[in-house]
Structures are given as structure tokens and as C-alpha cells.
PDB file of C-alpha atoms in Angstrom:
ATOM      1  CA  UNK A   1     -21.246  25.873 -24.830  1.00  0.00           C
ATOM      2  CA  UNK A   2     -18.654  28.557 -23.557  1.00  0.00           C
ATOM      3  CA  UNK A   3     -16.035  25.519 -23.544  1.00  0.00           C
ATOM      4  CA  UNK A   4     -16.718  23.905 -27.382  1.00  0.00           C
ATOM      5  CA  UNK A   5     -14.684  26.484 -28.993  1.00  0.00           C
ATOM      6  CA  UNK A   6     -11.810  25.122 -26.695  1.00  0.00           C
ATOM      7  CA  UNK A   7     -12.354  21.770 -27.521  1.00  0.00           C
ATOM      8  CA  UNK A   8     -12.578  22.302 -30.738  1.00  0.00           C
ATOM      9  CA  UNK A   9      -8.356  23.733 -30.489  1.00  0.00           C
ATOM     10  CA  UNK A  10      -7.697  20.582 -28.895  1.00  0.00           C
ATOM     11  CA  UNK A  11      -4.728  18.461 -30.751  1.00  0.00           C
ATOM     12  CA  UNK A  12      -5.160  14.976 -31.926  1.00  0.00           C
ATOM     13  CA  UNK A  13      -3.003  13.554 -29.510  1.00  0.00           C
ATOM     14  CA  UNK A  14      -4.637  15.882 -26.692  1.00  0.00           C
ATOM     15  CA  UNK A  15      -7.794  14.692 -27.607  1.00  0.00           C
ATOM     16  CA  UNK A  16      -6.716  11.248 -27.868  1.00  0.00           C
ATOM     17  CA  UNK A  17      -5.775  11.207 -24.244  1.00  0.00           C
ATOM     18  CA  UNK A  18      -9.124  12.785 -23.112  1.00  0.00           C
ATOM     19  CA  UNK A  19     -10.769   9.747 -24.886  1.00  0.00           C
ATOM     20  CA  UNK A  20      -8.716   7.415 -22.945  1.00  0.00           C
ATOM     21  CA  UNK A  21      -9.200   9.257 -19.203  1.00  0.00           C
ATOM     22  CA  UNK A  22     -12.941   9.769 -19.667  1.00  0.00           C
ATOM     23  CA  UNK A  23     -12.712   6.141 -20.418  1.00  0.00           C
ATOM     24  CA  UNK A  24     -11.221   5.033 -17.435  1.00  0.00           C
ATOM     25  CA  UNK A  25     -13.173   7.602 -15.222  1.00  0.00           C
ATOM     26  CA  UNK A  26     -16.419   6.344 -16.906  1.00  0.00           C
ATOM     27  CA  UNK A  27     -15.223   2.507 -16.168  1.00  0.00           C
ATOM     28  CA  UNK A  28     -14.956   3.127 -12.652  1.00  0.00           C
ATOM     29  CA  UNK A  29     -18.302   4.927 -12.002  1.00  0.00           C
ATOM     30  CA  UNK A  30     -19.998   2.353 -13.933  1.00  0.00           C
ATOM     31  CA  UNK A  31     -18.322  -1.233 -14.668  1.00  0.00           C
ATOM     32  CA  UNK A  32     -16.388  -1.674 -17.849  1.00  0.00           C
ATOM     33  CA  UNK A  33     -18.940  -3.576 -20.008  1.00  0.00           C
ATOM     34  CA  UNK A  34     -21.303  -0.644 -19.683  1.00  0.00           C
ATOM     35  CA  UNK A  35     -19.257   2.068 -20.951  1.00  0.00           C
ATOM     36  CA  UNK A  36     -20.814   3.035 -24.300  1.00  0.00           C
ATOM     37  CA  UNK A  37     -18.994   5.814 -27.143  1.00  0.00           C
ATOM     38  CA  UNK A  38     -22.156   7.285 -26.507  1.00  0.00           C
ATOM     39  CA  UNK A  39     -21.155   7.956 -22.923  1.00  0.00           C
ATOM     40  CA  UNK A  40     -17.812   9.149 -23.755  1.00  0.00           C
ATOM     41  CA  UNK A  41     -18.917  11.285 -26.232  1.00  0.00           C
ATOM     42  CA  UNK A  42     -21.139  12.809 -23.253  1.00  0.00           C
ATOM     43  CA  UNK A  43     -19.006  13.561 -20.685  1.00  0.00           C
ATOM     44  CA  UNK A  44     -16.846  15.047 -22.915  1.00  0.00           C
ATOM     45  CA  UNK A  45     -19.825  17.605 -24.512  1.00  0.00           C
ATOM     46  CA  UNK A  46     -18.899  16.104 -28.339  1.00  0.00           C
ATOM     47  CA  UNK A  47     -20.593  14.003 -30.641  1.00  0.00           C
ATOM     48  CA  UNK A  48     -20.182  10.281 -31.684  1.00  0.00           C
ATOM     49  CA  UNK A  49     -18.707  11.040 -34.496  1.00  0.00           C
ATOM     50  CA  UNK A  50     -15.672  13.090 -32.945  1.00  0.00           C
ATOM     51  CA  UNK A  51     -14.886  10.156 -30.791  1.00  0.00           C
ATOM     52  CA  UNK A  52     -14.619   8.034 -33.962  1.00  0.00           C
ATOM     53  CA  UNK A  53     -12.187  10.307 -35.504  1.00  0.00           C
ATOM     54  CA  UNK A  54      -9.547   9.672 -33.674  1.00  0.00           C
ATOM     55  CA  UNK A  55     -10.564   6.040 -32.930  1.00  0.00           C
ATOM     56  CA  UNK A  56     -11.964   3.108 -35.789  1.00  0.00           C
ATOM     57  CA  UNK A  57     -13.712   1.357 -32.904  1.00  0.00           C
ATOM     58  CA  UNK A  58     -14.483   0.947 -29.269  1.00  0.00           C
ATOM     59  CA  UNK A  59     -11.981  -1.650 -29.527  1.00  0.00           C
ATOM     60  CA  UNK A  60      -9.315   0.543 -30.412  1.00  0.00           C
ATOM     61  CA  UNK A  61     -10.406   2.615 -27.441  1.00  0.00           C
ATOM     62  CA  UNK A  62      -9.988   0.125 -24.843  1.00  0.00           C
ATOM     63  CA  UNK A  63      -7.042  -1.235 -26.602  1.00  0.00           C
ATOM     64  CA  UNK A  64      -4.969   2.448 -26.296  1.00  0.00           C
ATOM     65  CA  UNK A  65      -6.373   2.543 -22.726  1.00  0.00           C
ATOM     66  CA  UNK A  66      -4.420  -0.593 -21.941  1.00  0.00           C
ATOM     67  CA  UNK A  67      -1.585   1.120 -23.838  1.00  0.00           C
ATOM     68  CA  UNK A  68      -1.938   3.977 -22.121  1.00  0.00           C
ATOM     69  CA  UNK A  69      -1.919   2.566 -18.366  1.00  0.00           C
ATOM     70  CA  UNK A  70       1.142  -0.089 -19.471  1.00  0.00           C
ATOM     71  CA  UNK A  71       3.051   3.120 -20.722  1.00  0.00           C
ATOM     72  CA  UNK A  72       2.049   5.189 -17.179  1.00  0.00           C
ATOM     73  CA  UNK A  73       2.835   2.486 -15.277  1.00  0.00           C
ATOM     74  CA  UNK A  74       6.041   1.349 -16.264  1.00  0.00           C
ATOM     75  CA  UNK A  75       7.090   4.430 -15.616  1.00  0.00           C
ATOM     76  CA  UNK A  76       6.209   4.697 -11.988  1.00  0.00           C
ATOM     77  CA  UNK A  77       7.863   1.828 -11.423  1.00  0.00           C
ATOM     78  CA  UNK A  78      10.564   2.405 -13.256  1.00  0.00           C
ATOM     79  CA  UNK A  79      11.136   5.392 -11.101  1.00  0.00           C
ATOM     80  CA  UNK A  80      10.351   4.218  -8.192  1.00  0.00           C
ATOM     81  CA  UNK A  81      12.657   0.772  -8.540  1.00  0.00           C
ATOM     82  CA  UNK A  82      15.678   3.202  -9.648  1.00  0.00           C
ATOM     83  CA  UNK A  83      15.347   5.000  -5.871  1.00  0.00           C
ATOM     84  CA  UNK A  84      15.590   1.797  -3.949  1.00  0.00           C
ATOM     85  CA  UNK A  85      18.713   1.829  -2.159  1.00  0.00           C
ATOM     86  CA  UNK A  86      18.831  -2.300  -2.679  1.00  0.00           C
ATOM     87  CA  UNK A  87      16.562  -4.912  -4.455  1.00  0.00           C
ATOM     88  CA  UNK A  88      14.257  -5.564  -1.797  1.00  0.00           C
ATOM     89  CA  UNK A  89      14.350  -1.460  -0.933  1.00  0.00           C
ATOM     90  CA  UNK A  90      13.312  -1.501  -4.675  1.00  0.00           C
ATOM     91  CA  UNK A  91      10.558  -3.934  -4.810  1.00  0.00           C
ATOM     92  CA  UNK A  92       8.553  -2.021  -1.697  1.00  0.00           C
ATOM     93  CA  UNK A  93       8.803   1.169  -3.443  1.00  0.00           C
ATOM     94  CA  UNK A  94       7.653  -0.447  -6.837  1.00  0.00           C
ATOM     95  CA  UNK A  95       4.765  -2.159  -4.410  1.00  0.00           C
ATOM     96  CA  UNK A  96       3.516   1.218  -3.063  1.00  0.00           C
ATOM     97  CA  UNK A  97       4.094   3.244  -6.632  1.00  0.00           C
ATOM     98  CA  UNK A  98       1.571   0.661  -7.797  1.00  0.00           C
ATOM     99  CA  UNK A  99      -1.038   1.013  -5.061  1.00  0.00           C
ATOM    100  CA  UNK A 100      -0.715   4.799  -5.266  1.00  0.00           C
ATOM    101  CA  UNK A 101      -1.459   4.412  -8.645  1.00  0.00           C
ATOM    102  CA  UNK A 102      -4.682   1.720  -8.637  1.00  0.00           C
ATOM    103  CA  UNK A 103      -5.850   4.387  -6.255  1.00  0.00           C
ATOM    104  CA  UNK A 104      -5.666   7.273  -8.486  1.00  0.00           C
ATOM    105  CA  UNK A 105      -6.864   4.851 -11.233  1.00  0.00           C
ATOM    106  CA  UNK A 106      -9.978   2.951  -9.622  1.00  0.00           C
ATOM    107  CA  UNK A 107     -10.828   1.109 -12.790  1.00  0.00           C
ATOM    108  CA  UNK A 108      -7.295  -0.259 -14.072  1.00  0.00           C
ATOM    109  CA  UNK A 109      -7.878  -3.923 -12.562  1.00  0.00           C
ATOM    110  CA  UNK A 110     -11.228  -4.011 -13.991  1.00  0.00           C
ATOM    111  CA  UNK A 111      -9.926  -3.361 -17.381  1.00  0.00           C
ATOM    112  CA  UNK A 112      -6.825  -6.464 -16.891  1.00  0.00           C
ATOM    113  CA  UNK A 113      -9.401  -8.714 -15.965  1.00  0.00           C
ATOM    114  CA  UNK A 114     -12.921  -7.932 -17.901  1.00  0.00           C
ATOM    115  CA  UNK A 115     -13.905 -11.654 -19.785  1.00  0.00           C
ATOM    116  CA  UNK A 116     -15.651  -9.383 -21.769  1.00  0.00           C
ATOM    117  CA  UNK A 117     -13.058  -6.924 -23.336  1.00  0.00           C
ATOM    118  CA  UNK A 118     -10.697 -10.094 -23.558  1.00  0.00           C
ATOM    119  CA  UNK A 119     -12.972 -12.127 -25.463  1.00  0.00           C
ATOM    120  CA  UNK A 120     -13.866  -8.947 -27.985  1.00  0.00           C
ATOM    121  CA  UNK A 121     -10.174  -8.080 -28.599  1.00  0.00           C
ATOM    122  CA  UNK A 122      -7.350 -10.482 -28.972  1.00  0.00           C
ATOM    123  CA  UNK A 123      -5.337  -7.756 -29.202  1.00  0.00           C
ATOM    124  CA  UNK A 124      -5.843  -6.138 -25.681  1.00  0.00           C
ATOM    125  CA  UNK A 125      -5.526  -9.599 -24.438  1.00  0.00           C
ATOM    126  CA  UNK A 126      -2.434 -10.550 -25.638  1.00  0.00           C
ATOM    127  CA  UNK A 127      -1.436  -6.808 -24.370  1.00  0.00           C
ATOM    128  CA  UNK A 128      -2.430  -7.734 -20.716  1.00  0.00           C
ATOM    129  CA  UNK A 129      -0.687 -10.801 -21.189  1.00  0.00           C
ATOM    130  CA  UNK A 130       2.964  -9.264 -22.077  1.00  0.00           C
ATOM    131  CA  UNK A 131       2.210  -6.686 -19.217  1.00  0.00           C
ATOM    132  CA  UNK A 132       1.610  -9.585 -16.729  1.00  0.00           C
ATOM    133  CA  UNK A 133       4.554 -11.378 -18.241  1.00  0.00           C
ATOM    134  CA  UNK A 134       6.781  -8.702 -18.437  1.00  0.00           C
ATOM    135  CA  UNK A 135       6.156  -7.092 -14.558  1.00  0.00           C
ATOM    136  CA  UNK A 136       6.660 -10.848 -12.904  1.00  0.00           C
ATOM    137  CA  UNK A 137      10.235 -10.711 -14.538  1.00  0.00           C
ATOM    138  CA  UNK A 138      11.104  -7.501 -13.576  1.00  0.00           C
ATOM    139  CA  UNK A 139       9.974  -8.795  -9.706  1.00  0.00           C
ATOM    140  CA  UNK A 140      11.456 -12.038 -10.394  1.00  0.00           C
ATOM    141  CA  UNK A 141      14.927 -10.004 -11.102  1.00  0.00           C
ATOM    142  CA  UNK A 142      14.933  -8.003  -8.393  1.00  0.00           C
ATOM    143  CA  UNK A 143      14.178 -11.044  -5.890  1.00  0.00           C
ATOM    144  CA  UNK A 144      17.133 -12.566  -7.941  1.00  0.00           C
ATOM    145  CA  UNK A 145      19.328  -9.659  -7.412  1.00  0.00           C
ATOM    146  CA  UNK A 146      18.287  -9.732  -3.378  1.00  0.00           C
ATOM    147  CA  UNK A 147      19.298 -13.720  -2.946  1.00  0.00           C
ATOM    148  CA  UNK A 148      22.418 -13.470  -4.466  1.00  0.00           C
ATOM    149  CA  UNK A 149      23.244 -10.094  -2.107  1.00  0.00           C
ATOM    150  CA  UNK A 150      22.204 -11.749   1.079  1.00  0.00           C
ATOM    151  CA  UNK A 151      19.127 -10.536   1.596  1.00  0.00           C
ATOM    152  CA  UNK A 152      16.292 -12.925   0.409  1.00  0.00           C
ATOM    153  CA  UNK A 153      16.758 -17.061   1.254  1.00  0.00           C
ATOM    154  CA  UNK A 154      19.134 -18.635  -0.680  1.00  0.00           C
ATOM    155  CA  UNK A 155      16.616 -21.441  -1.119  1.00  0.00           C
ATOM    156  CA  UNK A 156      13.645 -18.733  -2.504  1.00  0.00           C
ATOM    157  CA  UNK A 157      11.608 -19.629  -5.708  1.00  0.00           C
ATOM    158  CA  UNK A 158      11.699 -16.536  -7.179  1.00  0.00           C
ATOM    159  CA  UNK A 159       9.265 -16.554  -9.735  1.00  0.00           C
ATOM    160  CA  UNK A 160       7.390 -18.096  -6.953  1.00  0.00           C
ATOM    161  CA  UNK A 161       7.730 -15.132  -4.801  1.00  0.00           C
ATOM    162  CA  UNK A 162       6.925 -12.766  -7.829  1.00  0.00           C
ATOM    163  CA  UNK A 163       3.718 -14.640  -8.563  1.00  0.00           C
ATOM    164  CA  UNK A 164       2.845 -14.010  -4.793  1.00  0.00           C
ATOM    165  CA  UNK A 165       4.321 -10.303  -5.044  1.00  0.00           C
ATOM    166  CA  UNK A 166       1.535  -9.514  -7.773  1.00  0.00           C
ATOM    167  CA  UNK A 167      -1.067 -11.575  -6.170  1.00  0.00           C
ATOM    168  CA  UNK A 168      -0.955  -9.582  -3.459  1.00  0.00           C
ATOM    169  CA  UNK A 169      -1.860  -6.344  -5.166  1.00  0.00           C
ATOM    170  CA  UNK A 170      -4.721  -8.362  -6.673  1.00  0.00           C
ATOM    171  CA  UNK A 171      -5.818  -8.979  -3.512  1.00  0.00           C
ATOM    172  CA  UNK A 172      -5.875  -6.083  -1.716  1.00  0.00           C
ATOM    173  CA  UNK A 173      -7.576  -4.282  -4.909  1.00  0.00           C
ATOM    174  CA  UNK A 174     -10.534  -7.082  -4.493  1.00  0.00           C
ATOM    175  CA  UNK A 175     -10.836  -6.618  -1.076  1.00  0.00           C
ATOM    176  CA  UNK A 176     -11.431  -3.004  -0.884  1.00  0.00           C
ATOM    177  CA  UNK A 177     -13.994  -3.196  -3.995  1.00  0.00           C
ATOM    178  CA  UNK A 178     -15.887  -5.542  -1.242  1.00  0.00           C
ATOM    179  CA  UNK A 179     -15.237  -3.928   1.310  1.00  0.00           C
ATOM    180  CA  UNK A 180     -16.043  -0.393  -0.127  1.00  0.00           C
ATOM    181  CA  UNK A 181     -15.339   2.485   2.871  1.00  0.00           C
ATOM    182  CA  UNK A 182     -13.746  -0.269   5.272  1.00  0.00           C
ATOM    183  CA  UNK A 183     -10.304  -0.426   4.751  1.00  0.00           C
ATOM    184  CA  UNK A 184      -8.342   1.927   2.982  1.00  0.00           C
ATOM    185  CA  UNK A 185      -6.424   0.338  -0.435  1.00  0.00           C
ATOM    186  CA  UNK A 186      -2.981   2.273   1.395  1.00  0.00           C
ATOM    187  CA  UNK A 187      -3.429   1.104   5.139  1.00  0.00           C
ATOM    188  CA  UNK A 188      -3.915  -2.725   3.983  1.00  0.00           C
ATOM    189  CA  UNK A 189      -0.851  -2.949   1.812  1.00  0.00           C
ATOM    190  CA  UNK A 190       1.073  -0.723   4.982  1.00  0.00           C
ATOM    191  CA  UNK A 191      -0.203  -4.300   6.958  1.00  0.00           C
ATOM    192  CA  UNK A 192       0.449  -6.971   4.556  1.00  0.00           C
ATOM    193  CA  UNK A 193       3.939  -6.067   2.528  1.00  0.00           C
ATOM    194  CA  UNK A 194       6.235  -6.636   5.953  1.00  0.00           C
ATOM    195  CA  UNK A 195       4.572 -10.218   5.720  1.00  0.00           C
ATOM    196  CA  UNK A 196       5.552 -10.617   2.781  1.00  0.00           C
ATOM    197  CA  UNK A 197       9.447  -8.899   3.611  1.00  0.00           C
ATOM    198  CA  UNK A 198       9.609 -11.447   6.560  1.00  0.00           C
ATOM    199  CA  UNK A 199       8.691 -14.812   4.604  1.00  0.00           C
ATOM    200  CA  UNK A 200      11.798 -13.873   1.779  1.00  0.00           C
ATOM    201  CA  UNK A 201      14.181 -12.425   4.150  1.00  0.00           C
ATOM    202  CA  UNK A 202      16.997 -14.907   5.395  1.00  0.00           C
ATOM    203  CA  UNK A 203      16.308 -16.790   8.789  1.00  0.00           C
ATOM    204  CA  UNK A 204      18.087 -15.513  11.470  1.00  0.00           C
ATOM    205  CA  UNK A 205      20.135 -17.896  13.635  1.00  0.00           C
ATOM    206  CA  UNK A 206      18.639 -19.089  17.242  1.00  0.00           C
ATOM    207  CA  UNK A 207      19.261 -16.649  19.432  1.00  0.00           C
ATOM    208  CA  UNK A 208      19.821 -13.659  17.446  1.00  0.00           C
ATOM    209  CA  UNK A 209      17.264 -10.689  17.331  1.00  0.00           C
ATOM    210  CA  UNK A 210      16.183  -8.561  14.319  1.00  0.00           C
TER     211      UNK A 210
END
């Protein structure tokens, strides 16, 4: 009770935010589909009704939490792709920036691929879609920009390579959801990215060493 008057001086846009990260914390104790308003309004010590004033719908919460994460992490990897020192210095960085951030944000790839949110909201599905869309371009660029320096195979699909780039994050996210407490999300991308470095890097000639 000592905190209501607090949240009670909270802005819209404050509260707006809270919505959206008690969302996402709520989604990765307990599976998207079974995230109620009545939940959120819970964890947050509010009623239904305050939750609905700043949102028409649980739609239009899920919808600004896909908003929300495309926003936060574009920005990441926006910063972390304008530190590489080259394009393929670049695309590691961006790799790790988005693993660091899965991590801090457990339920992210459950909200990209829930059947059920897609099939409730057109909307957040066509969102997903242009953030899919959009990120494979930006890798597909940067893969580009690393054949035409020397430094990926001049013979390397890129959008190929950027499908696989992605995939790979997919993967890794999947297998430590299985494997829950077995292998670290960080340690399995340290193992599998210089696979992926080697297999787009430039052959080297017989007889010459790394």
C-alpha cells in the first residue's frame, strides 16, 4: 500500500512502459498465451481498469511490446554495428549485442514466434515480419560490404549467409530453452559464431596458414 501513492504519480508514458516490461517478465515465467491483463494488473498492485487506460486491448499490449523490443533492439545493434572496425568485425558484435540482449529478455523469441498472438493480431504479425525483413538486409549489407573488401568469398550468397546468420540465433535460443541449466545462451554462441566466420571467410591458398 506504502507504494500506490507512487504509482499513482507515474506518467502515461512511464506507465506505459511498466505495462510492456511486466509483460515480457510475465511471458517468460509463464508462456505467452497465458499471460492474462488480470496478471499484469497484479504484479503491478493496480486494477484492470488502469491497465486499460493506457491500452484499448490486450492486443494493443502485445502489439507495443513488439514495438517496444524492435525499437530496443535496433538500437543495440545499431550501436554495436557502428563499433566494428570492418563488416565482418560488425556483424560479430551485432551477433553478441543480440544474445546479450535475448538473455536479459528471456521471452522476446516467444513473442516473434507465438501462432497464437500472430493469428489474433495481423498487426503484430506484419510487425514481426518487417523486423525479420528488415534485420536480414541489414546482415545481408554488411556480408555485401565484407565480399567486396576481401574478406568474405567472392562467390558468397549473401542473403544466404544472412538467413543462416539469424538462424543461428534461433537456434541457440531453442536449444537452451531445452536444455534449461546445460549450456549457457553466451558460451554456445562463443562456440558456434567462428564456424560460421570460417565458412564466409575467403579460402586460403595450399600451403598458407591462418
Amino acid at each position: 500500500m506504502a507504494e500506490e501513492p507512487h504509482r499513482k504519480r507515474l506518467g502515461a508514458d512511464e506507465r506505459r512502459e511498466e505495462i510492456i516490461r511486466v509483460t515480457l517478465e510475465l511471458a517468460a515465467r509463464q508462456g505467452v498465451d497465458d499471460v492474462t491483463t488480470q496478471d499484469m494488473a497484479q504484479a503491478m498492485g493496480v486494477t484492470q481498469g488502469a491497465v486499460f487506460r493506457h491500452f484499448p486491448s490486450k492486443d494493443a499490449i502485445w502489439l507495443a511490446v513488439m514495438q517496444w523490443v524492435r525499437d530496443r533492439l535496433m538500437a543495440v545493434l545499431g550501436r554495436a554495428a557502428a563499433a566494428g572496425r570492418d563488416p565482418l568485425d560488425a556483424l560479430e558484435r551485432m551477433f553478441f549485442a543480440h544474445i546479450d540482449f535475448i538473455a536479459a529478455h528471456p521471452a522476446i523469441p516467444r513473442v516473434l514466434t507465438s501462432e497464437h498472438l500472430h493469428a489474433r493480431s495481423s498487426a503484430l504479425r506484419t510487425l514481426v515480419t518487417e523486423i525479420v525483413l528488415a534485420y536480414e538486409a541489414k546482415i545481408a549489407g554488411l556480408l555485401d560490404a565484407a565480399r567486396q573488401q576481401g574478406l568474405a568469398r567472392d562467390d558468397l550468397d549473401c542473403h544466404a549467409a544472412a538467413t543462416l546468420y539469424i538462424g543461428m540465433i534461433q537456434g541457440l535460443v531453442l536449444q537452451s530453452s531445452i536444455l534449461r541449466g546445460q549450456r549457457t545462451l553466451a558460451a554456445e554462441a562463443e562456440r558456434t559464431f567462428p564456424l560460421f566466420l570460417a565458412a564466409i571467410r575467403p579460402s586460403l591458398p595450399q600451403g598458407d596458414t591462418p
